[in-house]
Coordinates of N, CA and C in Angstrom, one line a residue:
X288 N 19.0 -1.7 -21.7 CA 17.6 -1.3 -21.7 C 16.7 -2.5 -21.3
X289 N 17.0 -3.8 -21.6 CA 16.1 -4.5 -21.7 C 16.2 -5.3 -20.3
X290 N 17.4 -4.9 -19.4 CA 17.8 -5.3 -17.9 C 16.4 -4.7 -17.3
X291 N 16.1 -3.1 -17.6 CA 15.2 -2.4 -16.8 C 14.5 -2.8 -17.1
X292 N 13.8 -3.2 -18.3 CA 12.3 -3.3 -18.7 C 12.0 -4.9 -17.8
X293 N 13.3 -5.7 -17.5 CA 12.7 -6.8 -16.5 C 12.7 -6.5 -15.5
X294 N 13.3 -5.6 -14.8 CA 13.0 -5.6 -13.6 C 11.7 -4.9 -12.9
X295 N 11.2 -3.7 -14.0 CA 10.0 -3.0 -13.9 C 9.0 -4.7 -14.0
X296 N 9.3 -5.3 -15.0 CA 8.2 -6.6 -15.3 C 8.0 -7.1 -13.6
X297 N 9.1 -7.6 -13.2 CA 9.5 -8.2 -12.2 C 8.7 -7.9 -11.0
X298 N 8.6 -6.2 -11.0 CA 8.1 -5.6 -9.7 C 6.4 -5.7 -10.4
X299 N 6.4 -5.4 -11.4 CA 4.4 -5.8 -11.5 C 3.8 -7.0 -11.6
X300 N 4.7 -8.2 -11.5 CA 4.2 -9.3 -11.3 C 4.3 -9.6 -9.7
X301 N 4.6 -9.1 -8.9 CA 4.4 -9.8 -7.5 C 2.8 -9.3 -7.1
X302 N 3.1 -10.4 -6.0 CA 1.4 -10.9 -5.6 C 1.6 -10.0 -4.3
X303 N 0.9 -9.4 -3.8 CA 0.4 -9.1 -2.1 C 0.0 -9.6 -1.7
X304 N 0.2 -10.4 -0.1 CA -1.0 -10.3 0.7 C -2.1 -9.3 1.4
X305 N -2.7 -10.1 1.7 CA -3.7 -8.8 2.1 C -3.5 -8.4 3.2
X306 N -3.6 -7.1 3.6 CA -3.6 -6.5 5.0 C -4.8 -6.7 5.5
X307 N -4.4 -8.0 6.8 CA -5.3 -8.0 7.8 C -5.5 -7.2 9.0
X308 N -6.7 -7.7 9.8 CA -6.8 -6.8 10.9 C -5.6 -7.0 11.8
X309 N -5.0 -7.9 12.0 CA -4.0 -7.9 13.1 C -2.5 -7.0 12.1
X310 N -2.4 -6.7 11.2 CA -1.9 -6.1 10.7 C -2.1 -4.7 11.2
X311 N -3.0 -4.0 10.6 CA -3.2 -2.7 11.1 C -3.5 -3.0 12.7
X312 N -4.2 -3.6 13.4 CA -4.1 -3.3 14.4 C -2.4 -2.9 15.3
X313 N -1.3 -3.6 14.5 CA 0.1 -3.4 15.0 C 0.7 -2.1 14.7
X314 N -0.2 -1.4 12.9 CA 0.4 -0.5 12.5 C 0.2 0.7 13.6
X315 N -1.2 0.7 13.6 CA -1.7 1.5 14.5 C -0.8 1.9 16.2
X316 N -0.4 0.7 16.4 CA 0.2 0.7 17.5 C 1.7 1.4 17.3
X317 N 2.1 1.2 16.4 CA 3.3 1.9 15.7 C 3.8 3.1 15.6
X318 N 2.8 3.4 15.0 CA 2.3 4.9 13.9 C 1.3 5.5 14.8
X319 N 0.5 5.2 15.4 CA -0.7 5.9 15.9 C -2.0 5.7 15.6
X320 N -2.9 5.9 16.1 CA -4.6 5.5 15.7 C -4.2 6.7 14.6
X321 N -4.5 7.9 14.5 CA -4.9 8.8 13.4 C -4.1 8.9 12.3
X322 N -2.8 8.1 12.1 CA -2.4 7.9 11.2 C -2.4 6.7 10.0
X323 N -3.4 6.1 10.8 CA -3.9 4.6 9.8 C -5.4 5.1 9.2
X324 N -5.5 4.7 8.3 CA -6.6 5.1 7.8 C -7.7 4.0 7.3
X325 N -8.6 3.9 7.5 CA -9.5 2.4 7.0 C -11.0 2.9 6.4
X326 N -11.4 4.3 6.5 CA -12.5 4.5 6.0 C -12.1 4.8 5.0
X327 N -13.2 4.3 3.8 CA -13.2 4.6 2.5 C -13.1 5.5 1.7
X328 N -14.1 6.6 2.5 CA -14.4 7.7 1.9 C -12.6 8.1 2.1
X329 N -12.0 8.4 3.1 CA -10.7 9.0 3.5 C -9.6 8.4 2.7
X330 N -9.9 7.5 2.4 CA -8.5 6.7 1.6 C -9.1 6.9 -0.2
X331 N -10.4 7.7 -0.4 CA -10.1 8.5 -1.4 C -8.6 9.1 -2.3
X332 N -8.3 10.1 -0.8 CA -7.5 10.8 -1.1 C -6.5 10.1 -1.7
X333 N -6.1 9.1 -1.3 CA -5.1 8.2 -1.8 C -5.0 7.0 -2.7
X334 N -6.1 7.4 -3.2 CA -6.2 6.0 -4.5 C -5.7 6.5 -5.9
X335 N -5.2 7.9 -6.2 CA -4.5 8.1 -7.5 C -3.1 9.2 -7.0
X336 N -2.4 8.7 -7.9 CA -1.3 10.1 -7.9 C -1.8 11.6 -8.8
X337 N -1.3 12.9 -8.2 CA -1.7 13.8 -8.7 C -0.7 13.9 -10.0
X338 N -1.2 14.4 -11.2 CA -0.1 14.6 -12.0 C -0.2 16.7 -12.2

């Protein structure tokens, strides 16, 4: 039990960088314009999990 409970620690201590514009600008190129999303209102949708 206490193997898990480090490795869950493990994954909530890492740092991100931030996603820059040249970032999405590649995702986009990737994936597609309408599948990247950058307006706020729209990435609503995706700021919580449904329970």
């Amino acid at each position: 039990m206490a193997e898990a409970d480090l490795r869950v620690q493990g994954f909530m201590d890492r740092h991100y960088r931030p996603v820059t514009a040249t970032i999405v600008t590649r995702l986009r190129a990737i994936v597609g314009e309408g599948h990247v999303y950058d307006d706020p209102a729209a990435l609503l949708d995706y700021a919580h999990d449904e329970v």
